[in-house]
PDB file of C-alpha atoms and ligand atoms in Angstrom:
ATOM      1  CA  MET R1144     -59.043 -94.686  33.959  1.00 46.00           C
ATOM      2  CA  ALA R1145     -58.105 -93.038  30.718  1.00 48.00           C
ATOM      3  CA  PHE R1146     -59.437 -89.496  30.064  1.00 46.00           C
ATOM      4  CA  GLN R1147     -61.520 -90.621  27.182  1.00 51.00           C
ATOM      5  CA  ASP R1148     -63.274 -92.895  29.636  1.00 56.00           C
ATOM      6  CA  CYS R1149     -64.238 -90.083  32.119  1.00 55.00           C
ATOM      7  CA  PRO R1150     -67.746 -88.824  31.357  1.00 60.00           C
ATOM      8  CA  HIS R1151     -67.554 -85.803  33.846  1.00 61.00           C
ATOM      9  CA  CYS R1152     -64.131 -84.382  32.916  1.00 56.00           C
ATOM     10  CA  PRO R1153     -63.930 -81.268  30.655  1.00 58.00           C
ATOM     11  CA  PRO R1154     -62.361 -81.761  27.295  1.00 58.00           C
ATOM     12  CA  PRO R1155     -58.619 -80.964  27.253  1.00 57.00           C
ATOM     13  CA  THR R1156     -57.674 -77.354  26.270  1.00 53.00           C
ATOM     14  CA  PRO R1157     -56.181 -77.296  22.841  1.00 54.00           C
ATOM     15  CA  PRO R1158     -52.488 -76.209  22.976  1.00 56.00           C
ATOM     16  CA  GLU R1159     -53.239 -73.302  20.623  1.00 58.00           C
ATOM     17  CA  ASP R1160     -55.715 -71.717  23.101  1.00 60.00           C
ATOM     18  CA  ARG R1161     -53.230 -72.024  25.983  1.00 57.00           C
ATOM     19  CA  ARG R1162     -50.526 -70.243  24.004  1.00 59.00           C
ATOM     20  CA  SER R1163     -52.932 -67.459  23.109  1.00 65.00           C
ATOM     21  CA  PHE R1164     -53.945 -67.038  26.766  1.00 59.00           C
ATOM     22  CA  LEU R1165     -50.312 -66.875  27.938  1.00 60.00           C
ATOM     23  CA  THR R1166     -49.442 -64.324  25.239  1.00 62.00           C
ATOM     24  CA  LYS R1167     -52.315 -62.047  26.266  1.00 70.00           C
ATOM     25  CA  ALA R1168     -51.430 -62.334  29.963  1.00 65.00           C
ATOM     26  CA  ALA R1169     -47.795 -61.440  29.288  1.00 62.00           C
ATOM     27  CA  ALA R1170     -48.850 -58.433  27.198  1.00 63.00           C
ATOM     28  CA  ILE R1171     -51.089 -57.142  30.005  1.00 63.00           C
ATOM     29  CA  ILE R1172     -48.343 -57.544  32.628  1.00 61.00           C
ATOM     30  CA  ILE R1173     -45.644 -55.842  30.521  1.00 56.00           C
ATOM     31  CA  GLY R1174     -48.012 -53.051  29.471  1.00 57.00           C
ATOM     32  CA  GLY R1175     -48.951 -52.401  33.097  1.00 55.00           C
ATOM     33  CA  ALA R1176     -45.303 -52.258  34.158  1.00 55.00           C
ATOM     34  CA  LEU R1177     -44.487 -49.758  31.412  1.00 48.00           C
ATOM     35  CA  ALA R1178     -47.494 -47.624  32.304  1.00 54.00           C
ATOM     36  CA  ILE R1179     -46.167 -47.313  35.857  1.00 48.00           C
ATOM     37  CA  THR R1180     -42.418 -46.916  35.246  1.00 46.00           C
ATOM     38  CA  ALA R1181     -42.453 -44.546  32.238  1.00 47.00           C
ATOM     39  CA  PRO R1182     -44.027 -41.578  34.072  1.00 45.00           C
ATOM     40  CA  ILE R1183     -41.701 -42.135  37.063  1.00 43.00           C
ATOM     41  CA  ALA R1184     -38.616 -42.181  34.813  1.00 44.00           C
ATOM     42  CA  GLY R1185     -39.901 -39.049  33.077  1.00 41.00           C
ATOM     43  CA  LEU R1186     -40.333 -37.321  36.437  1.00 41.00           C
ATOM     44  CA  PHE R1187     -36.704 -38.036  37.378  1.00 41.00           C
ATOM     45  CA  VAL R1188     -35.497 -36.606  34.055  1.00 40.00           C
ATOM     46  CA  PHE R1189     -37.754 -33.576  34.513  1.00 39.00           C
ATOM     47  CA  LEU R1190     -36.450 -32.828  37.995  1.00 41.00           C
ATOM     48  CA  ASP R1191     -32.783 -33.591  37.292  1.00 41.00           C
ATOM     49  CA  PRO R1192     -30.895 -30.484  38.536  1.00 39.00           C
ATOM     50  CA  LEU R1193     -28.313 -30.833  35.745  1.00 40.00           C
ATOM     51  CA  ARG R1194     -31.080 -30.093  33.275  1.00 41.00           C
ATOM     52  CA  ARG R1195     -32.184 -26.906  34.956  1.00 39.00           C
ATOM     53  CA  LYS R1196     -29.377 -24.692  33.706  1.00 43.00           C
ATOM     54  CA  SER R1197     -29.310 -25.349  30.017  1.00 51.00           C
ATOM     55  CA  ASP R1198     -30.542 -27.494  27.181  1.00 48.00           C
ATOM     56  CA  SER R1199     -27.273 -29.099  26.291  1.00 50.00           C
ATOM     57  CA  GLY R1200     -25.263 -30.640  29.081  1.00 64.00           C
ATOM     58  CA  GLY R1201     -24.270 -27.311  30.640  1.00 83.00           C
ATOM     59  CA  ALA R1202     -23.158 -25.605  27.430  1.00 93.00           C
ATOM     60  CA  VAL R1203     -25.145 -22.579  26.308  1.00 94.00           C
ATOM     61  CA  LEU R1204     -25.255 -20.991  22.866  1.00 96.00           C
ATOM     62  CA  VAL R1205     -23.979 -17.447  23.504  1.00 97.00           C
ATOM     63  CA  ALA R1206     -23.092 -15.835  20.193  1.00 97.00           C
ATOM     64  CA  SER R1207     -22.190 -16.251  16.571  1.00 96.00           C
ATOM     65  CA  LEU R1208     -18.515 -16.321  15.675  1.00 96.00           C
ATOM     66  CA  ASN R1209     -19.216 -13.558  13.155  1.00 94.00           C
ATOM     67  CA  ALA R1210     -20.205 -11.230  16.020  1.00 96.00           C
ATOM     68  CA  LEU R1211     -16.629 -11.247  17.345  1.00 97.00           C
ATOM     69  CA  PRO R1212     -14.022  -8.896  15.894  1.00 96.00           C
ATOM     70  CA  GLU R1213     -11.023 -10.704  14.464  1.00 93.00           C
ATOM     71  CA  ASN R1214      -8.618  -8.303  16.206  1.00 93.00           C
ATOM     72  CA  GLY R1215      -9.387  -9.946  19.558  1.00 94.00           C
ATOM     73  CA  GLU R1216     -11.284  -7.033  21.083  1.00 97.00           C
ATOM     74  CA  PRO R1217     -13.594  -8.388  23.802  1.00 98.00           C
ATOM     75  CA  ARG R1218     -17.349  -8.274  23.416  1.00 98.00           C
ATOM     76  CA  LYS R1219     -19.750  -8.711  26.305  1.00 98.00           C
ATOM     77  CA  PHE R1220     -22.705 -11.119  25.982  1.00 98.00           C
ATOM     78  CA  SER R1221     -25.495 -12.115  28.320  1.00 97.00           C
ATOM     79  CA  VAL R1222     -25.794 -15.835  28.964  1.00 96.00           C
ATOM     80  CA  LEU R1223     -29.369 -17.060  28.663  1.00 94.00           C
ATOM     81  CA  ALA R1224     -30.534 -20.544  29.510  1.00 90.00           C
ATOM     82  CA  THR R1225     -33.700 -22.549  29.961  1.00 86.00           C
ATOM     83  CA  ARG R1226     -34.723 -23.063  33.552  1.00 83.00           C
ATOM     84  CA  VAL R1227     -37.042 -25.931  34.443  1.00 84.00           C
ATOM     85  CA  ASP R1228     -38.703 -26.542  37.782  1.00 84.00           C
ATOM     86  CA  ALA R1229     -41.498 -28.870  38.812  1.00 86.00           C
ATOM     87  CA  TRP R1230     -44.147 -26.637  37.246  1.00 89.00           C
ATOM     88  CA  ASN R1231     -42.576 -24.359  34.643  1.00 89.00           C
ATOM     89  CA  ARG R1232     -40.137 -24.355  31.766  1.00 90.00           C
ATOM     90  CA  SER R1233     -38.775 -20.829  31.255  1.00 90.00           C
ATOM     91  CA  PRO R1234     -36.608 -20.196  28.186  1.00 90.00           C
ATOM     92  CA  ASN R1235     -34.075 -17.372  27.875  1.00 88.00           C
ATOM     93  CA  VAL R1236     -33.524 -16.687  31.563  1.00 91.00           C
ATOM     94  CA  PRO R1237     -30.359 -14.572  32.201  1.00 92.00           C
ATOM     95  CA  ILE R1238     -27.881 -16.586  34.284  1.00 93.00           C
ATOM     96  CA  GLY R1239     -24.782 -14.406  33.862  1.00 96.00           C
ATOM     97  CA  ALA R1240     -22.550 -12.698  31.323  1.00 98.00           C
ATOM     98  CA  VAL R1241     -19.218 -13.302  29.623  1.00 98.00           C
ATOM     99  CA  TYR R1242     -16.593 -11.447  27.640  1.00 98.00           C
ATOM    100  CA  LEU R1243     -15.799 -13.297  24.412  1.00 98.00           C
ATOM    101  CA  GLN R1244     -12.591 -12.706  22.472  1.00 98.00           C
ATOM    102  CA  ARG R1245     -11.623 -14.206  19.162  1.00 96.00           C
ATOM    103  CA  VAL R1246      -8.021 -15.374  19.384  1.00 90.00           C
ATOM    104  CA  GLY R1247      -6.959 -16.762  15.998  1.00 84.00           C
ATOM    105  CA  ASP R1248      -9.374 -19.573  15.203  1.00 83.00           C
ATOM    106  CA  LYS R1249     -10.294 -19.986  18.880  1.00 93.00           C
ATOM    107  CA  VAL R1250     -12.542 -18.075  21.250  1.00 97.00           C
ATOM    108  CA  ARG R1251     -11.737 -17.182  24.843  1.00 98.00           C
ATOM    109  CA  ALA R1252     -14.555 -16.709  27.366  1.00 98.00           C
ATOM    110  CA  LEU R1253     -14.150 -14.892  30.680  1.00 98.00           C
ATOM    111  CA  ASN R1254     -16.808 -14.596  33.343  1.00 98.00           C
ATOM    112  CA  VAL R1255     -17.549 -10.872  33.892  1.00 98.00           C
ATOM    113  CA  VAL R1256     -17.658 -11.315  37.680  1.00 98.00           C
ATOM    114  CA  CYS R1257     -14.626 -10.019  39.579  1.00 98.00           C
ATOM    115  CA  PRO R1258     -13.137 -12.800  41.738  1.00 98.00           C
ATOM    116  CA  HIS R1259     -12.442 -10.333  44.574  1.00 98.00           C
ATOM    117  CA  ALA R1260     -15.965  -9.628  45.779  1.00 98.00           C
ATOM    118  CA  GLY R1261     -18.296 -10.226  42.874  1.00 97.00           C
ATOM    119  CA  CYS R1262     -18.617  -6.851  41.096  1.00 98.00           C
ATOM    120  CA  PHE R1263     -18.832  -6.776  37.310  1.00 98.00           C
ATOM    121  CA  VAL R1264     -15.633  -5.793  35.516  1.00 98.00           C
ATOM    122  CA  ASP R1265     -15.595  -3.339  32.591  1.00 98.00           C
ATOM    123  CA  TYR R1266     -13.568  -3.571  29.445  1.00 98.00           C
ATOM    124  CA  ARG R1267     -11.603  -0.353  28.925  1.00 98.00           C
ATOM    125  CA  GLY R1268     -10.727  -0.035  25.271  1.00 96.00           C
ATOM    126  CA  ALA R1269      -8.324   2.897  25.835  1.00 97.00           C
ATOM    127  CA  LYS R1270      -6.140   0.759  28.111  1.00 96.00           C
ATOM    128  CA  ASN R1271      -7.087  -2.524  26.478  1.00 96.00           C
ATOM    129  CA  HIS R1272      -7.721  -4.225  29.792  1.00 98.00           C
ATOM    130  CA  PHE R1273     -10.497  -5.189  32.210  1.00 98.00           C
ATOM    131  CA  PHE R1274     -11.076  -3.021  35.250  1.00 98.00           C
ATOM    132  CA  CYS R1275     -13.175  -3.561  38.354  1.00 98.00           C
ATOM    133  CA  PRO R1276     -14.640  -0.269  39.597  1.00 98.00           C
ATOM    134  CA  CYS R1277     -15.330  -1.554  43.121  1.00 98.00           C
ATOM    135  CA  HIS R1278     -11.753  -1.870  44.450  1.00 98.00           C
ATOM    136  CA  ASN R1279      -9.640  -1.116  41.364  1.00 98.00           C
ATOM    137  CA  SER R1280      -8.474  -4.564  40.310  1.00 98.00           C
ATOM    138  CA  SER R1281      -7.201  -4.662  36.741  1.00 98.00           C
ATOM    139  CA  PHE R1282      -6.849  -7.656  34.460  1.00 98.00           C
ATOM    140  CA  ALA R1283      -5.049  -8.288  31.172  1.00 98.00           C
ATOM    141  CA  LEU R1284      -6.991  -9.482  28.138  1.00 97.00           C
ATOM    142  CA  ASP R1285      -6.227 -13.111  28.983  1.00 97.00           C
ATOM    143  CA  GLY R1286      -7.792 -12.544  32.409  1.00 98.00           C
ATOM    144  CA  GLN R1287      -4.579 -12.532  34.464  1.00 98.00           C
ATOM    145  CA  VAL R1288      -4.248  -9.956  37.249  1.00 98.00           C
ATOM    146  CA  GLN R1289      -2.449  -6.989  35.718  1.00 97.00           C
ATOM    147  CA  ASP R1290      -1.681  -4.540  38.521  1.00 95.00           C
ATOM    148  CA  PRO R1291       0.006  -6.302  41.474  1.00 95.00           C
ATOM    149  CA  LYS R1292      -1.846  -3.932  43.816  1.00 96.00           C
ATOM    150  CA  SER R1293      -5.153  -5.407  42.655  1.00 98.00           C
ATOM    151  CA  PRO R1294      -6.958  -6.971  45.597  1.00 98.00           C
ATOM    152  CA  SER R1295      -8.385  -9.780  43.461  1.00 98.00           C
ATOM    153  CA  PRO R1296      -6.913 -13.093  44.675  1.00 98.00           C
ATOM    154  CA  ARG R1297      -6.950 -14.592  41.166  1.00 98.00           C
ATOM    155  CA  GLY R1298      -7.463 -13.673  37.543  1.00 98.00           C
ATOM    156  CA  LEU R1299     -10.815 -13.561  35.797  1.00 98.00           C
ATOM    157  CA  ASP R1300     -12.399 -16.983  35.479  1.00 98.00           C
ATOM    158  CA  ASN R1301     -11.876 -18.678  32.112  1.00 98.00           C
ATOM    159  CA  LEU R1302     -14.765 -20.775  30.839  1.00 98.00           C
ATOM    160  CA  VAL R1303     -14.788 -23.712  28.439  1.00 97.00           C
ATOM    161  CA  VAL R1304     -15.782 -22.766  24.879  1.00 97.00           C
ATOM    162  CA  GLU R1305     -16.927 -24.998  22.023  1.00 96.00           C
ATOM    163  CA  ILE R1306     -17.408 -23.909  18.416  1.00 95.00           C
ATOM    164  CA  ARG R1307     -20.253 -25.921  16.919  1.00 95.00           C
ATOM    165  CA  ASN R1308     -21.396 -26.075  13.311  1.00 95.00           C
ATOM    166  CA  GLY R1309     -18.541 -23.775  12.330  1.00 92.00           C
ATOM    167  CA  THR R1310     -20.077 -20.544  13.634  1.00 94.00           C
ATOM    168  CA  GLU R1311     -21.864 -21.150  16.949  1.00 96.00           C
ATOM    169  CA  VAL R1312     -20.040 -20.147  20.131  1.00 97.00           C
ATOM    170  CA  TRP R1313     -21.177 -22.361  23.028  1.00 97.00           C
ATOM    171  CA  VAL R1314     -19.940 -21.695  26.570  1.00 97.00           C
ATOM    172  CA  LYS R1315     -20.032 -23.995  29.585  1.00 97.00           C
ATOM    173  CA  PHE R1316     -21.122 -21.262  31.932  1.00 96.00           C
ATOM    174  CA  GLN R1317     -20.096 -21.487  35.562  1.00 95.00           C
ATOM    175  CA  ASN R1318     -19.784 -19.123  38.516  1.00 96.00           C
ATOM    176  CA  PHE R1319     -16.970 -19.485  41.038  1.00 97.00           C
ATOM    177  CA  ARG R1320     -16.589 -18.507  44.670  1.00 97.00           C
ATOM    178  CA  ALA R1321     -15.300 -14.952  45.220  1.00 97.00           C
ATOM    179  CA  GLY R1322     -12.406 -14.125  47.553  1.00 97.00           C
ATOM    180  CA  THR R1323     -10.453 -17.376  47.115  1.00 97.00           C
ATOM    181  CA  HIS R1324      -7.182 -18.041  45.341  1.00 97.00           C
ATOM    182  CA  ASP R1325      -8.529 -21.238  43.773  1.00 97.00           C
ATOM    183  CA  LYS R1326     -11.451 -21.509  41.366  1.00 96.00           C
ATOM    184  CA  ILE R1327     -14.183 -23.209  43.365  1.00 97.00           C
ATOM    185  CA  PRO R1328     -17.426 -23.762  41.437  1.00 96.00           C
ATOM    186  CA  VAL R1329     -20.606 -22.596  43.120  1.00 94.00           C
TER     187      VAL R1329
HETATM  188  S1  FES Q1128     -14.910  -6.605  43.671  1.00 54.88           S
HETATM  189 FE1  FES Q1128     -13.486  -6.264  42.095  1.00 54.88          FE
HETATM  190  S2  FES Q1128     -11.789  -5.413  43.067  1.00 54.88           S
HETATM  191 FE2  FES Q1128     -13.164  -5.776  44.660  1.00 54.88          FE
END
């Protein structure tokens, strides 16, 4: 029996209404999926340990190039970074310190921590070197061990420096294990 001959059958749904129904259903499903996955993805980004140390892939803005004497004399700077945990975002938290030296059009960065046992080294302008007061290690301006009697097993730790926007000195700050010949990040 043809449809037109069936007195109890509902009239056929117009194709336009079916398309509209399918479009709305798809929108609801996709919207629901986004509502669930977006907060989860955001949580992973928020808790990513690589984001806890700094705002920019591990590099931290430390100083302006203009703050460094052109004669290469070292200047000491604190390294501040933004720390983020599950509940707080704390800007400008001290995470260490570096000596910066302008060498021509480049900048050298040395971690201030002595690789022997972790004391902070001083810059001694009169001798133009770095000196560790704990066990008398001395280091040249490039960080190499100066006095062979120094107990430090390696020179001061060089850090990667980037000059951004012509004047900003960014440092990839890192601490290394004390008491070892090799630089082992901690
Ligand atoms: S901690 Fe620097 S020489 Fe021992």
